[in-house]
Amino acid sequence: MSLTVPFKQVDVFTEVPFKGNPVAVINFLDTDESEVTQEQLQAIANWTNLSETTFLFKPSDERYDYKLRIFTPQIELPFAGHPTIGSCNAFLEFTKNTTATSLVQECKAGAISLTINEGLISFKAALFDFEGISDEVITGYEQSLGLKFIAAPALLRTGPNWVVALVNDAETCFNANPNFAMITEQSKQNEHSGVILAGPKKNATVRNSYEIRAFCPVDTIDEDPVCGSGSVALARYLQELYKFEETTKITISQGGRLGRDGHIEATIMKEADGNTSYHVAGHAITVVNGKITL
Amino acid sequence: MSLTVPFKQVDVFTEVPFKGNPVAVINFLDTDESEVTQEQLQAIANWTNLSETTFLFKPSDERYDYKLRIFTPQIELPFAGHPTIGSCNAFLEFTKNTTATSLVQECKAGAISLTINEGLISFKAALFDFEGISDEVITGYEQSLGLKFIAAPALLRTGPNWVVALVNDAETCFNANPNFAMITEQSKQNEHSGVILAGPKKNATVRNSYEIRAFCPVDTIDEDPVCGSGSVALARYLQELYKFEETTKITISQGGRLGRDGHIEATIMKEADGNTSYHVAGHAITVVNGKITL
């Protein structure tokens, strides 16, 4: 009993095809969720071989615009950054919606608020803690990366458990040649997902423009090309370090060493109620458009 | 200047979606090869993240039916097995050809003869040598795999440089838990691509039915799900070992440990001129069908 439904492979954090981070999006908006099994969804995500494959379903109630299920080749995730932005873009195209300025995504992590502004799609990150790490572990990561950090790294649980570490400048970050076996060892010992390495760009007048790289060899890939959750982690880390008092946009470049050219905008937002929230925005473009047969 | 052309993602060595080995096939049959650069093709293949992405072009002369260029995420290959079968299937669908029984593929390795018989697509392997390997290296691989071989392994250069090693039965092969770091070390030291581990099935009346696994951690992935070049290597190895005097079909299962269920038919063919040739056949089905925008 074969089922054929709409399919898109979307490039995220770029406006130029093949320069961002891809996500495969499968449109089950007209398929009852009970018609497909967990095993089928996992098998599809294993087969696409992308870091994430997502499935759009009708939402469970009308507070949400759609329900998103997100799978890596191995497991289902409660939430992920670039798949959320890519899937929102696909949802708008699938439903021929050209006017929406805000949407609510239902996913295992809860309700995710999305805003759309001239093609730039933004999500508000869920709350997460800032946690220090020991000097011994910091030294281990410095040795793994073959360089010195300019401030104490911290652990940010933004979905993955990212260690954020800052180096002197963007070039140092770009040129880093990590020892992936050593990072794997450190990550395993400390239950970390990987390291977000960031270096400030020279021309930035305030501390708000960075080159970053995401090393996650303990997972399936050594380096993630363009990373939404890592950008949230960096924004939160910078807030702790520099105590920004006003809403601040952090512009991030990522992926150059992998032949990509990703652009991420992370915002440290000062809310009217005095709280601080974290947002990640990026563009997305559909590269493959067609149908998939199950 | 964006270009939109037909795209298929084809599952190979299976008739059931998501159970085989995928290849992305991009149809440039109506695009002049000079319109796209090596860098563009490589960027697409890097982005799909599949073991191979192929590009169909018009052939350079009328001896060939089409020209195929085959890329991994990192490099262009002269030839590859499952991408050839998947791309032939895509070519037939793109050109709405339902009657062809033989085709000639032009690729960097030369002319590849293909036959099509009730959906089963077969290619004839290029000539390659059978090379012994030293006892020391054999011991290294036994230690890497944590088991004993039942005959001396050999090196077969069937595109990749595969070491073929035989164990007692299909279950031993299926249950092997290799030390990938050790295989990587052995592969690097000896300039091997990886190991084809094979075990005979109990019910086979002649020595012609095998479970195989393809370990290639020195490349981008630890284990290839279903492997055409590895099947050629196994057939050649078995011929050396058992001296089949008549044309013999070797049926191969692969991919179970990765949730796949691939089926490959390798043939040791006794030609009229007394020579022996090697052929690999499998089914292929289109899973994703649409367009790609460059």
Coordinates of N, CA, C and O in Angstrom, one line a residue, chain B residues 65-191:
Chain B
D65 N 24.8 5.7 -24.6 CA 23.4 6.2 -24.4 C 23.4 7.4 -23.6 O 22.5 8.3 -23.8
Y66 N 24.2 7.5 -22.6 CA 24.3 8.7 -21.8 C 25.7 8.8 -21.1 O 26.4 7.7 -21.1
K67 N 26.0 9.9 -20.6 CA 27.3 10.1 -19.9 C 26.9 10.3 -18.4 O 26.0 11.1 -18.1
L68 N 27.6 9.6 -17.5 CA 27.3 9.7 -16.1 C 28.6 10.2 -15.4 O 29.7 9.7 -15.5
R69 N 28.4 11.3 -14.6 CA 29.5 11.7 -13.7 C 29.0 11.5 -12.2 O 27.9 11.7 -11.9
I70 N 29.9 10.9 -11.5 CA 29.6 10.3 -10.1 C 30.4 11.0 -9.1 O 31.7 11.0 -9.2
F71 N 29.8 11.6 -8.1 CA 30.5 12.4 -7.1 C 30.1 11.8 -5.7 O 29.0 11.6 -5.4
T72 N 31.2 11.7 -4.8 CA 30.9 11.5 -3.4 C 30.8 13.0 -2.8 O 31.0 13.9 -3.5
P73 N 30.5 13.1 -1.5 CA 30.5 14.5 -0.9 C 31.9 15.2 -1.1 O 32.0 16.4 -1.1
Q74 N 33.0 14.4 -1.3 CA 34.3 15.0 -1.3 C 34.9 15.0 -2.7 O 35.7 15.9 -3.1
I75 N 34.7 14.0 -3.6 CA 35.5 13.8 -4.8 C 34.6 13.3 -5.9 O 33.6 12.7 -5.7
E76 N 35.1 13.4 -7.2 CA 34.5 12.7 -8.3 C 35.1 11.4 -8.5 O 36.4 11.2 -8.3
L77 N 34.3 10.3 -8.8 CA 34.8 9.0 -8.9 C 34.7 8.6 -10.4 O 33.9 9.0 -11.1
P78 N 35.7 7.7 -10.8 CA 35.6 7.2 -12.2 C 34.4 6.2 -12.4 O 33.8 6.2 -13.5
F79 N 34.0 5.5 -11.4 CA 32.9 4.5 -11.5 C 32.4 4.2 -10.1 O 33.2 4.3 -9.1
A80 N 31.2 3.8 -10.0 CA 30.7 3.2 -8.7 C 29.5 2.4 -9.0 O 28.7 2.6 -10.0
G81 N 29.2 1.3 -8.2 CA 28.3 0.3 -8.6 C 26.8 0.7 -8.3 O 26.0 0.8 -9.3
H82 N 26.4 0.9 -7.1 CA 25.0 1.2 -6.9 C 24.6 2.5 -7.6 O 23.4 2.6 -8.1
P83 N 25.4 3.5 -7.7 CA 25.0 4.7 -8.4 C 24.8 4.4 -9.9 O 23.9 5.1 -10.5
T84 N 25.5 3.5 -10.5 CA 25.3 3.1 -11.9 C 24.0 2.5 -12.1 O 23.2 2.9 -13.0
I85 N 23.6 1.6 -11.2 CA 22.3 0.9 -11.3 C 21.1 1.9 -11.1 O 20.2 2.0 -11.9
G86 N 21.3 2.7 -10.0 CA 20.2 3.7 -9.8 C 20.1 4.8 -10.9 O 19.0 5.2 -11.2
S87 N 21.2 5.2 -11.4 CA 21.2 6.2 -12.5 C 20.6 5.7 -13.8 O 20.0 6.4 -14.5
C88 N 20.9 4.4 -14.1 CA 20.3 3.7 -15.3 C 18.8 3.7 -15.1 O 18.1 4.0 -16.1
N89 N 18.3 3.3 -13.9 CA 16.9 3.3 -13.7 C 16.3 4.7 -13.9 O 15.2 4.9 -14.5
A90 N 17.0 5.7 -13.4 CA 16.5 7.1 -13.5 C 16.5 7.5 -15.0 O 15.6 8.2 -15.5
F91 N 17.6 7.2 -15.7 CA 17.7 7.5 -17.2 C 16.5 6.9 -17.9 O 15.8 7.6 -18.7
L92 N 16.2 5.7 -17.6 CA 15.0 5.0 -18.3 C 13.7 5.8 -18.0 O 12.9 6.0 -18.9
E93 N 13.5 6.2 -16.7 CA 12.3 6.9 -16.4 C 12.3 8.3 -17.0 O 11.3 8.7 -17.5
F94 N 13.4 9.0 -16.9 CA 13.5 10.4 -17.4 C 13.2 10.4 -18.9 O 12.5 11.3 -19.5
T95 N 13.6 9.3 -19.6 CA 13.5 9.3 -21.1 C 12.2 8.5 -21.5 O 12.0 8.2 -22.7
K96 N 11.5 8.0 -20.5 CA 10.3 7.2 -20.7 C 10.5 6.0 -21.6 O 9.8 5.7 -22.5
N97 N 11.7 5.4 -21.4 CA 12.1 4.2 -22.1 C 11.7 3.0 -21.4 O 12.3 2.7 -20.3
T98 N 10.8 2.2 -21.9 CA 10.3 1.1 -21.2 C 10.7 -0.2 -21.9 O 10.3 -1.3 -21.4
T99 N 11.4 -0.1 -23.0 CA 11.7 -1.3 -23.8 C 13.2 -1.7 -23.9 O 13.5 -2.8 -24.3
A100 N 14.1 -0.8 -23.4 CA 15.5 -1.1 -23.6 C 15.9 -2.3 -22.9 O 15.4 -2.6 -21.8
T101 N 16.8 -3.2 -23.5 CA 17.3 -4.3 -22.8 C 18.8 -4.2 -22.6 O 19.4 -5.0 -21.9
S102 N 19.4 -3.2 -23.3 CA 20.8 -3.0 -23.1 C 21.2 -1.5 -23.4 O 20.5 -0.9 -24.2
L103 N 22.1 -1.0 -22.6 CA 22.5 0.4 -22.7 C 24.0 0.4 -22.5 O 24.6 -0.5 -21.9
V104 N 24.7 1.5 -23.0 CA 26.1 1.7 -22.7 C 26.2 3.1 -22.0 O 25.8 4.1 -22.5
Q105 N 26.8 3.0 -20.8 CA 27.0 4.2 -20.0 C 28.4 4.7 -20.2 O 29.4 3.9 -20.1
E106 N 28.6 6.0 -20.5 CA 29.9 6.6 -20.6 C 30.2 7.2 -19.2 O 29.4 7.9 -18.7
C107 N 31.4 6.8 -18.7 CA 31.8 7.4 -17.5 C 33.3 7.5 -17.4 O 34.0 7.1 -18.4
K108 N 33.9 8.1 -16.4 CA 35.4 8.4 -16.4 C 36.2 7.1 -16.5 O 37.3 7.1 -17.0
A109 N 35.6 5.9 -16.1 CA 36.3 4.7 -16.2 C 36.1 4.0 -17.5 O 36.7 3.0 -17.8
G110 N 35.4 4.6 -18.4 CA 35.2 4.1 -19.8 C 33.7 3.8 -20.1 O 32.8 4.3 -19.5
A111 N 33.5 2.8 -21.0 CA 32.2 2.4 -21.4 C 31.8 1.3 -20.5 O 32.5 0.3 -20.3
I112 N 30.6 1.4 -19.9 CA 30.1 0.3 -19.0 C 28.8 -0.2 -19.7 O 27.8 0.5 -19.9
S113 N 28.8 -1.6 -19.9 CA 27.7 -2.2 -20.5 C 26.7 -2.6 -19.5 O 27.0 -3.2 -18.4
L114 N 25.4 -2.2 -19.8 CA 24.3 -2.5 -18.9 C 23.3 -3.3 -19.6 O 23.0 -3.1 -20.8
T115 N 22.7 -4.3 -18.9 CA 21.5 -5.0 -19.4 C 20.4 -4.8 -18.5 O 20.5 -4.6 -17.3
I116 N 19.2 -4.8 -19.1 CA 17.9 -4.6 -18.3 C 17.0 -5.8 -18.6 O 16.7 -6.1 -19.8
N117 N 16.6 -6.5 -17.6 CA 15.8 -7.7 -17.8 C 14.7 -7.7 -16.7 O 15.0 -8.0 -15.5
E118 N 13.5 -7.4 -17.1 CA 12.3 -7.3 -16.1 C 12.7 -6.5 -14.9 O 12.4 -7.0 -13.8
G119 N 13.2 -5.4 -15.1 CA 13.5 -4.4 -14.0 C 14.8 -4.7 -13.3 O 15.2 -3.9 -12.5
L120 N 15.5 -5.8 -13.6 CA 16.8 -6.1 -13.0 C 17.8 -5.5 -13.9 O 17.9 -5.8 -15.0
I121 N 18.6 -4.6 -13.3 CA 19.6 -3.9 -14.0 C 21.0 -4.4 -13.7 O 21.3 -4.6 -12.5
S122 N 21.8 -4.8 -14.7 CA 23.1 -5.4 -14.5 C 24.2 -4.7 -15.2 O 24.0 -4.2 -16.3
F123 N 25.4 -4.6 -14.5 CA 26.5 -4.0 -15.2 C 27.7 -5.0 -15.2 O 27.8 -5.8 -14.3
K124 N 28.5 -4.9 -16.2 CA 29.7 -5.7 -16.3 C 30.9 -5.0 -15.7 O 31.2 -3.8 -16.0
A125 N 31.6 -5.6 -14.7 CA 32.6 -4.9 -14.0 C 33.9 -4.8 -14.9 O 34.1 -5.7 -15.7
A126 N 34.6 -3.7 -14.7 CA 35.9 -3.6 -15.4 C 36.9 -4.6 -14.9 O 36.7 -5.2 -13.8
L127 N 37.9 -4.9 -15.6 CA 38.9 -5.9 -15.2 C 39.7 -5.4 -14.0 O 39.9 -4.2 -13.8
F128 N 40.1 -6.3 -13.1 CA 40.9 -5.9 -11.9 C 41.7 -7.1 -11.4 O 41.3 -8.2 -11.8
D129 N 42.7 -6.8 -10.7 CA 43.6 -7.9 -10.2 C 43.1 -8.5 -8.9 O 42.4 -7.9 -8.1
F130 N 43.6 -9.7 -8.7 CA 43.5 -10.4 -7.4 C 44.8 -10.4 -6.7 O 45.8 -10.8 -7.3
E131 N 44.9 -9.8 -5.5 CA 46.2 -9.6 -4.9 C 46.2 -10.2 -3.4 O 45.3 -9.9 -2.7
G132 N 47.1 -11.0 -3.1 CA 47.3 -11.5 -1.8 C 47.7 -10.4 -0.8 O 48.2 -9.4 -1.2
I133 N 47.5 -10.7 0.5 CA 48.0 -9.7 1.5 C 48.8 -10.5 2.6 O 48.6 -11.7 2.7
S134 N 49.6 -9.8 3.3 CA 50.6 -10.5 4.2 C 49.9 -11.0 5.5 O 48.8 -10.5 5.9
D135 N 50.5 -12.0 6.1 CA 49.9 -12.6 7.3 C 49.7 -11.6 8.4 O 48.8 -11.6 9.2
E136 N 50.7 -10.7 8.5 CA 50.6 -9.7 9.5 C 49.4 -8.8 9.4 O 48.7 -8.5 10.3
V137 N 49.1 -8.4 8.1 CA 48.0 -7.5 7.9 C 46.7 -8.3 8.1 O 45.7 -7.8 8.7
I138 N 46.7 -9.6 7.7 CA 45.5 -10.5 8.0 C 45.2 -10.5 9.5 O 44.1 -10.3 9.9
T139 N 46.2 -10.7 10.3 CA 46.1 -10.8 11.7 C 45.5 -9.5 12.2 O 44.7 -9.4 13.1
G140 N 46.0 -8.4 11.7 CA 45.5 -7.0 12.1 C 44.0 -6.9 11.8 O 43.3 -6.4 12.7
Y141 N 43.6 -7.4 10.7 CA 42.1 -7.3 10.4 C 41.3 -8.3 11.3 O 40.2 -8.0 11.7
E142 N 41.9 -9.5 11.5 CA 41.2 -10.4 12.4 C 41.0 -9.7 13.8 O 39.9 -9.8 14.4
Q143 N 42.0 -9.1 14.3 CA 41.9 -8.4 15.6 C 40.9 -7.3 15.5 O 40.1 -7.1 16.5
S144 N 40.9 -6.5 14.4 CA 39.9 -5.4 14.3 C 38.5 -5.9 14.3 O 37.6 -5.2 14.8
L145 N 38.3 -7.1 13.8 CA 36.9 -7.6 13.6 C 36.6 -8.5 14.8 O 35.4 -8.9 15.0
G146 N 37.6 -8.9 15.6 CA 37.3 -9.8 16.7 C 36.9 -11.2 16.3 O 36.1 -11.8 17.0
L147 N 37.4 -11.7 15.1 CA 37.0 -13.0 14.7 C 38.1 -13.6 13.8 O 39.0 -13.0 13.4
K148 N 37.9 -14.9 13.4 CA 38.9 -15.6 12.6 C 38.3 -15.8 11.2 O 37.1 -16.2 11.0
F149 N 39.1 -15.6 10.2 CA 38.7 -15.9 8.8 C 38.9 -17.4 8.5 O 39.8 -18.0 9.0
I150 N 38.1 -17.9 7.5 CA 38.2 -19.3 7.2 C 39.1 -19.5 6.0 O 39.3 -20.7 5.6
A151 N 39.6 -18.5 5.4 CA 40.5 -18.6 4.2 C 41.3 -17.3 4.2 O 40.9 -16.3 4.8
A152 N 42.4 -17.3 3.5 CA 43.3 -16.1 3.5 C 42.5 -15.0 2.7 O 42.1 -15.2 1.6
P153 N 42.3 -13.8 3.3 CA 41.7 -12.7 2.6 C 42.6 -12.2 1.5 O 43.8 -12.5 1.4
A154 N 42.0 -11.5 0.5 CA 42.7 -10.9 -0.6 C 42.3 -9.5 -0.9 O 41.2 -9.0 -0.4
L155 N 43.1 -8.8 -1.6 CA 42.8 -7.4 -2.0 C 42.3 -7.4 -3.4 O 42.9 -7.9 -4.4
L156 N 41.1 -6.7 -3.6 CA 40.4 -6.6 -4.9 C 40.2 -5.2 -5.2 O 39.4 -4.5 -4.5
R157 N 40.8 -4.7 -6.3 CA 40.7 -3.2 -6.6 C 39.5 -3.1 -7.6 O 39.7 -3.0 -8.8
T158 N 38.3 -3.0 -7.1 CA 37.1 -2.9 -7.9 C 36.5 -1.5 -8.0 O 35.3 -1.3 -8.1
G159 N 37.4 -0.6 -7.9 CA 37.0 0.9 -7.7 C 37.6 1.3 -6.4 O 38.7 1.8 -6.3
P160 N 36.9 1.0 -5.3 CA 37.5 1.0 -4.0 C 38.5 -0.2 -3.9 O 38.4 -1.2 -4.7
N161 N 39.5 -0.1 -3.0 CA 40.4 -1.2 -2.8 C 39.9 -2.1 -1.6 O 40.2 -1.8 -0.5
W162 N 39.1 -3.1 -1.9 CA 38.4 -3.9 -0.9 C 39.3 -5.1 -0.5 O 39.8 -5.8 -1.3
V163 N 39.4 -5.3 0.8 CA 39.9 -6.5 1.3 C 38.7 -7.4 1.6 O 37.8 -7.1 2.3
V164 N 38.7 -8.6 0.9 CA 37.5 -9.5 1.1 C 38.0 -10.6 2.1 O 39.0 -11.2 1.9
A165 N 37.1 -10.8 3.1 CA 37.4 -11.8 4.1 C 36.2 -12.6 4.4 O 35.1 -12.1 4.5
L166 N 36.4 -14.0 4.5 CA 35.3 -14.9 4.7 C 35.3 -15.4 6.1 O 36.3 -15.8 6.7
V167 N 34.1 -15.5 6.7 CA 33.9 -16.2 8.0 C 33.0 -17.4 7.8 O 32.5 -17.6 6.7
N168 N 32.9 -18.1 8.9 CA 32.2 -19.4 8.9 C 30.8 -19.4 8.4 O 30.4 -20.3 7.6
D169 N 30.0 -18.4 8.8 CA 28.6 -18.5 8.3 C 28.0 -17.1 8.4 O 28.6 -16.1 8.9
A170 N 26.8 -16.9 7.8 CA 26.1 -15.6 7.6 C 25.9 -15.0 9.0 O 26.0 -13.8 9.1
E171 N 25.6 -15.8 10.0 CA 25.3 -15.2 11.4 C 26.5 -14.5 11.9 O 26.5 -13.5 12.6
T172 N 27.7 -15.2 11.8 CA 28.9 -14.6 12.3 C 29.2 -13.3 11.6 O 29.6 -12.3 12.3
C173 N 28.9 -13.2 10.3 CA 29.1 -12.0 9.6 C 28.1 -10.9 10.1 O 28.5 -9.8 10.5
F174 N 26.9 -11.3 10.3 CA 25.8 -10.3 10.7 C 26.1 -9.8 12.1 O 25.9 -8.6 12.4
N175 N 26.6 -10.7 13.0 CA 26.8 -10.3 14.4 C 28.1 -9.6 14.6 O 28.4 -9.2 15.8
A176 N 29.0 -9.5 13.7 CA 30.3 -8.9 13.9 C 30.2 -7.4 14.4 O 29.3 -6.7 13.9
N177 N 31.0 -7.1 15.4 CA 31.0 -5.7 16.0 C 32.4 -5.2 15.9 O 33.2 -5.3 16.8
P178 N 32.8 -4.7 14.7 CA 34.2 -4.3 14.5 C 34.6 -3.1 15.4 O 33.8 -2.3 15.8
N179 N 35.9 -3.1 15.6 CA 36.5 -1.9 16.2 C 36.9 -1.0 15.0 O 37.9 -1.2 14.3
F180 N 36.1 0.1 14.8 CA 36.3 0.9 13.6 C 37.6 1.7 13.6 O 38.2 1.9 12.6
A181 N 38.1 2.1 14.9 CA 39.3 2.8 14.9 C 40.5 1.9 14.5 O 41.4 2.3 13.7
M182 N 40.4 0.6 14.8 CA 41.4 -0.3 14.4 C 41.4 -0.6 12.9 O 42.4 -0.7 12.2
I183 N 40.2 -0.7 12.3 CA 40.1 -0.9 10.9 C 40.6 0.3 10.1 O 41.3 0.2 9.1
T184 N 40.3 1.5 10.7 CA 40.8 2.8 10.1 C 42.3 2.7 10.0 O 42.9 3.0 9.0
E185 N 42.9 2.3 11.1 CA 44.4 2.3 11.2 C 45.0 1.3 10.2 O 45.9 1.6 9.4
Q186 N 44.4 0.1 10.1 CA 44.8 -0.9 9.1 C 44.7 -0.4 7.7 O 45.5 -0.6 6.8
S187 N 43.5 0.2 7.4 CA 43.2 0.7 6.1 C 44.2 1.8 5.7 O 44.7 1.7 4.5
K188 N 44.5 2.7 6.6 CA 45.4 3.8 6.3 C 46.8 3.2 6.0 O 47.4 3.6 5.0
Q189 N 47.3 2.3 6.9 CA 48.6 1.8 6.7 C 48.8 1.1 5.4 O 49.9 1.1 4.9
N190 N 47.8 0.4 4.9 CA 47.9 -0.4 3.8 C 47.2 0.1 2.5 O 47.2 -0.6 1.5
E191 N 46.7 1.4 2.6 CA 46.0 2.0 1.5 C 44.9 1.2 1.0 O 44.7 1.0 -0.2

